[in-house]
Amino acid sequence: MTKVAVLIETTDNEVKAANFGVLTAAHGDGHEIYAFLTGADAEGCKAVLGKYGVGAIISIEGDGADLQAKPDLKAKAIIAAMKEYETSVLLALSSSEGRDILARVAASLKVPLATDCLSVDISSSTVRKPYFSGKTIATLKMNGAYFLSAIRPNAVEPAEAPAEAAVISFTAVVGDYDGLVVKEIKQSSSGKVDLSEANVIVSGGRPIGSEENFKILEECADAMGGAVGASRVSVDEGYAPHSIQVGQTGKIVNPRLYIACGISGSVQHFAGMKTSKVIVAINSDKDAPIFNKCDYGIVGDIFEVVPALTAELAK
Amino acid sequence: MKVFVCVKNVPDTAANIRVVGENSFDESIKFLINPYDEYAIEEAARLVEKEGGEVVLVTVGKESAIKTVRSALALGSHRAILVTTDKQFLDSADTAAILQKVMEDDGPADIIFAGKQAVDSEAMQTAYRLAEGLNIPIASDVTEFSVANDKVSVEREIGGGEREIIEMTMPCVVAASKGLNEPRYPKLPDVMKAKKKEVKQIALADLGLTLTSETKLVTLEQVPDRSGAKIIGGSVSGGVAELVKILREDEKVIS
């Protein structure tokens, strides 16, 4: 039985739902799971983490250091916890936070790391992950003293595996570091649901025509508890912020349902959403290339079809 | 000010990738500057145009990468170092070790720019390993950059559209994301001048490094495109009703 550490991401002391798939991947065929938590109330996370097989919650603190403002010290504290609890595997979400911390840990330990993994096999230290923006899938074998992997949100279907989670406080001696300091976090005005973790995404392309018109996509997304995305063209035209761009130079998303509205379906757009479980296209051009590589299509004006879809969902 | 920029030679994102054998691909396609590296090159050029100094590109790649290096030199850089290897995929630790050695041999820089990821192997960690090797700070996914009083200030995109404002001491590594700037298009005179700029080629073997190669690419598999949509016809209201029924009952992707 391998001891597997999972770096848990929280928002306002709540465990983000996207972690559950990572915990399921960590569980594999009965590994011992240590949930690493920093800057969150461990007791409050106990019930939900226990549900997904966590045996021990390691509540990590630096000795007086602000781990949230100093990611290098956070990485150091995590390494100390890995050594203390002898976890040879460290998994996290392949989010900007997860990738950043894992890369610091991997660089510091000089061990391999695979990011954006679709699946992991802990016993053989192999992962499957996209190469060439989803055009191919690579299988990588990692031969380091530790096995580090960041897993794409929604890539692993969460499965409950009830366990009794014990909370253990761990204080790491990390010293101080002033080379890099997070001074401030600017909240965004847009995007209630994080695009890369969303289960449903409704995306708009050029025909949307204005920032205002994105409202019809928002209403449709809201009806499914989803998020709104945008094509590169609609971002370049200023209809939507870059933070919601889906594709090669934007976000990689992996929802259960992706609805592309007025998007022609370039290779670069597919690079960002190809692994969606179901792709629906709504486009007035019956010859749009997207209809050749999605699951369901409606040929029609998005300004008629999308509101009708929203109304239908409300029924 | 001396600035290094790490540049990778990668297949055009619009190109079709055809897997060959167990873990290779047909390389007779168009290669160009890794898209994220373009933002790094541009930011370096702007910085040196303002502050004075030189921009030195560092590339690890096949000999054919020289074409990409030349096109990168037309974007405001001064000279380049190309470490040649016969492999398209080195693991990130090895690549970082090579970059570090080259930079140490060439002399220290004030700032090192890179792209946040290469669009071929997408490992997203080489910049971190380089920074660790050089023992300097690193920020990735950077969308805004400025320098003042020997400190670098960057904005970095995190989840849900939020951004972190980070301050780093110099020297440091800045890994660029889209949005950092609008890369310039090279003008013909720049392209002509780039042909005469110095490109120092070093064979990987001559660097005298012992590489660990701990991450191995075992297989590469083609991902087939979906075969094409089931087009839902009829009236708008009938069509959306059928779609919602399919999504709820057959696909079970919404509740």
Coordinates of C-alpha atoms in Angstrom, one line a residue, chain B residues 5-144:
Chain B
V5 CA 14.7 34.3 -23.6
C6 CA 14.1 30.6 -23.8
V7 CA 12.7 29.7 -27.2
K8 CA 11.4 26.3 -28.3
N9 CA 11.0 25.1 -31.9
V10 CA 7.6 23.4 -32.1
P11 CA 5.2 22.2 -34.7
D12 CA 2.6 24.7 -36.0
T13 CA -0.5 24.4 -33.8
A14 CA -2.6 24.2 -37.0
A15 CA -0.6 21.3 -38.3
N16 CA -1.9 17.7 -38.2
I17 CA 0.2 15.5 -36.1
R18 CA 0.8 12.0 -37.5
V19 CA 2.2 9.5 -35.0
V20 CA 5.0 7.3 -36.3
G21 CA 6.1 4.2 -34.5
E22 CA 5.7 3.9 -30.8
N23 CA 6.5 7.4 -29.7
S24 CA 7.5 9.6 -32.6
F25 CA 5.7 11.8 -35.0
D26 CA 6.1 12.8 -38.7
E27 CA 8.2 15.9 -38.4
S28 CA 7.9 16.9 -42.1
I29 CA 5.4 19.6 -41.0
K30 CA 5.9 23.3 -40.4
F31 CA 7.8 24.2 -37.2
L32 CA 7.8 27.7 -35.6
I33 CA 8.4 29.6 -32.5
N34 CA 6.4 28.2 -29.5
P35 CA 3.4 30.6 -29.3
Y36 CA 4.0 31.5 -25.6
D37 CA 7.6 32.2 -26.3
E38 CA 6.6 35.0 -28.7
Y39 CA 5.2 36.9 -25.7
A40 CA 8.5 36.3 -23.9
I41 CA 10.5 37.5 -26.9
E42 CA 8.4 40.6 -27.3
E43 CA 8.5 41.5 -23.6
A44 CA 12.3 41.1 -23.5
A45 CA 12.7 43.3 -26.7
R46 CA 10.5 46.0 -25.2
L47 CA 12.4 46.0 -21.9
V48 CA 15.8 46.3 -23.6
E49 CA 14.6 48.9 -26.1
K50 CA 13.6 51.0 -23.0
E51 CA 16.5 50.2 -20.7
G52 CA 19.3 49.4 -23.1
G53 CA 21.3 46.1 -23.1
E54 CA 20.9 42.9 -25.1
V55 CA 18.4 40.1 -25.6
V56 CA 20.0 36.7 -26.0
L57 CA 17.8 33.8 -27.2
V58 CA 18.6 30.3 -25.9
T59 CA 17.1 27.3 -27.8
V60 CA 17.6 23.6 -27.3
G61 CA 16.6 21.7 -30.3
K62 CA 17.4 19.9 -33.5
E63 CA 19.7 21.6 -36.0
S64 CA 16.6 22.4 -38.1
A65 CA 15.6 24.7 -35.2
I66 CA 18.0 27.3 -36.7
K67 CA 15.1 28.5 -38.9
T68 CA 13.0 29.3 -35.9
V69 CA 15.9 30.9 -34.1
R70 CA 16.5 33.2 -37.1
S71 CA 12.8 34.2 -37.2
A72 CA 12.9 34.9 -33.5
L73 CA 16.0 37.1 -34.0
A74 CA 13.9 39.3 -36.2
L75 CA 11.7 40.2 -33.3
G76 CA 14.1 42.5 -31.4
S77 CA 16.7 40.1 -30.1
H78 CA 20.4 40.5 -30.5
R79 CA 22.0 37.1 -30.7
A80 CA 21.2 33.5 -30.0
I81 CA 22.6 30.3 -28.7
L82 CA 21.4 27.0 -30.1
V83 CA 22.2 23.8 -28.3
T84 CA 21.7 21.0 -30.8
T85 CA 20.4 17.5 -30.0
D86 CA 18.8 14.9 -32.2
K87 CA 15.8 14.6 -30.0
Q88 CA 12.5 16.6 -30.1
F89 CA 11.6 15.6 -26.6
L90 CA 14.0 16.0 -23.8
D91 CA 12.4 15.9 -20.4
S92 CA 12.0 19.2 -18.5
A93 CA 14.8 18.5 -16.0
D94 CA 17.3 17.9 -18.8
T95 CA 16.2 20.9 -20.8
A96 CA 16.5 23.1 -17.7
A97 CA 19.9 21.7 -16.9
I98 CA 21.0 22.5 -20.5
L99 CA 19.6 26.0 -20.4
Q100 CA 21.2 26.7 -17.0
K101 CA 24.6 25.5 -18.2
V102 CA 24.5 27.7 -21.3
M103 CA 23.4 30.7 -19.3
E104 CA 26.1 30.2 -16.7
D105 CA 28.7 29.9 -19.4
D106 CA 27.4 33.0 -21.2
G107 CA 27.3 35.1 -18.1
P108 CA 24.5 36.1 -15.8
A109 CA 21.4 37.9 -16.9
D110 CA 19.1 40.3 -15.1
I111 CA 15.9 38.7 -16.2
I112 CA 15.1 35.4 -18.0
F113 CA 11.9 35.2 -20.0
A114 CA 10.2 32.0 -21.2
G115 CA 6.8 30.9 -22.4
K116 CA 4.6 29.3 -19.7
Q117 CA 4.5 26.0 -21.6
A118 CA 5.6 24.5 -24.9
V119 CA 2.7 23.5 -27.1
D120 CA 4.2 20.1 -28.0
S121 CA 5.0 18.3 -24.8
E122 CA 3.1 20.8 -22.5
A123 CA 5.0 19.9 -19.4
M124 CA 4.7 23.5 -18.0
Q125 CA 7.7 23.2 -15.6
T126 CA 11.0 23.9 -17.4
A127 CA 11.1 27.5 -16.3
Y128 CA 10.6 26.4 -12.7
R129 CA 13.5 24.0 -12.9
L130 CA 15.7 26.5 -14.5
A131 CA 14.9 29.0 -11.7
E132 CA 15.6 26.4 -9.1
G133 CA 18.9 25.5 -10.7
L134 CA 20.0 29.2 -10.8
N135 CA 18.5 29.7 -7.3
I136 CA 16.4 32.7 -8.4
P137 CA 12.6 33.3 -8.1
I138 CA 10.1 32.4 -10.8
A139 CA 6.5 33.4 -11.7
S140 CA 4.6 31.7 -14.4
D141 CA 1.3 32.4 -16.3
V142 CA 2.4 36.1 -16.3
T143 CA 0.1 38.6 -18.1
E144 CA 1.6 41.8 -16.9

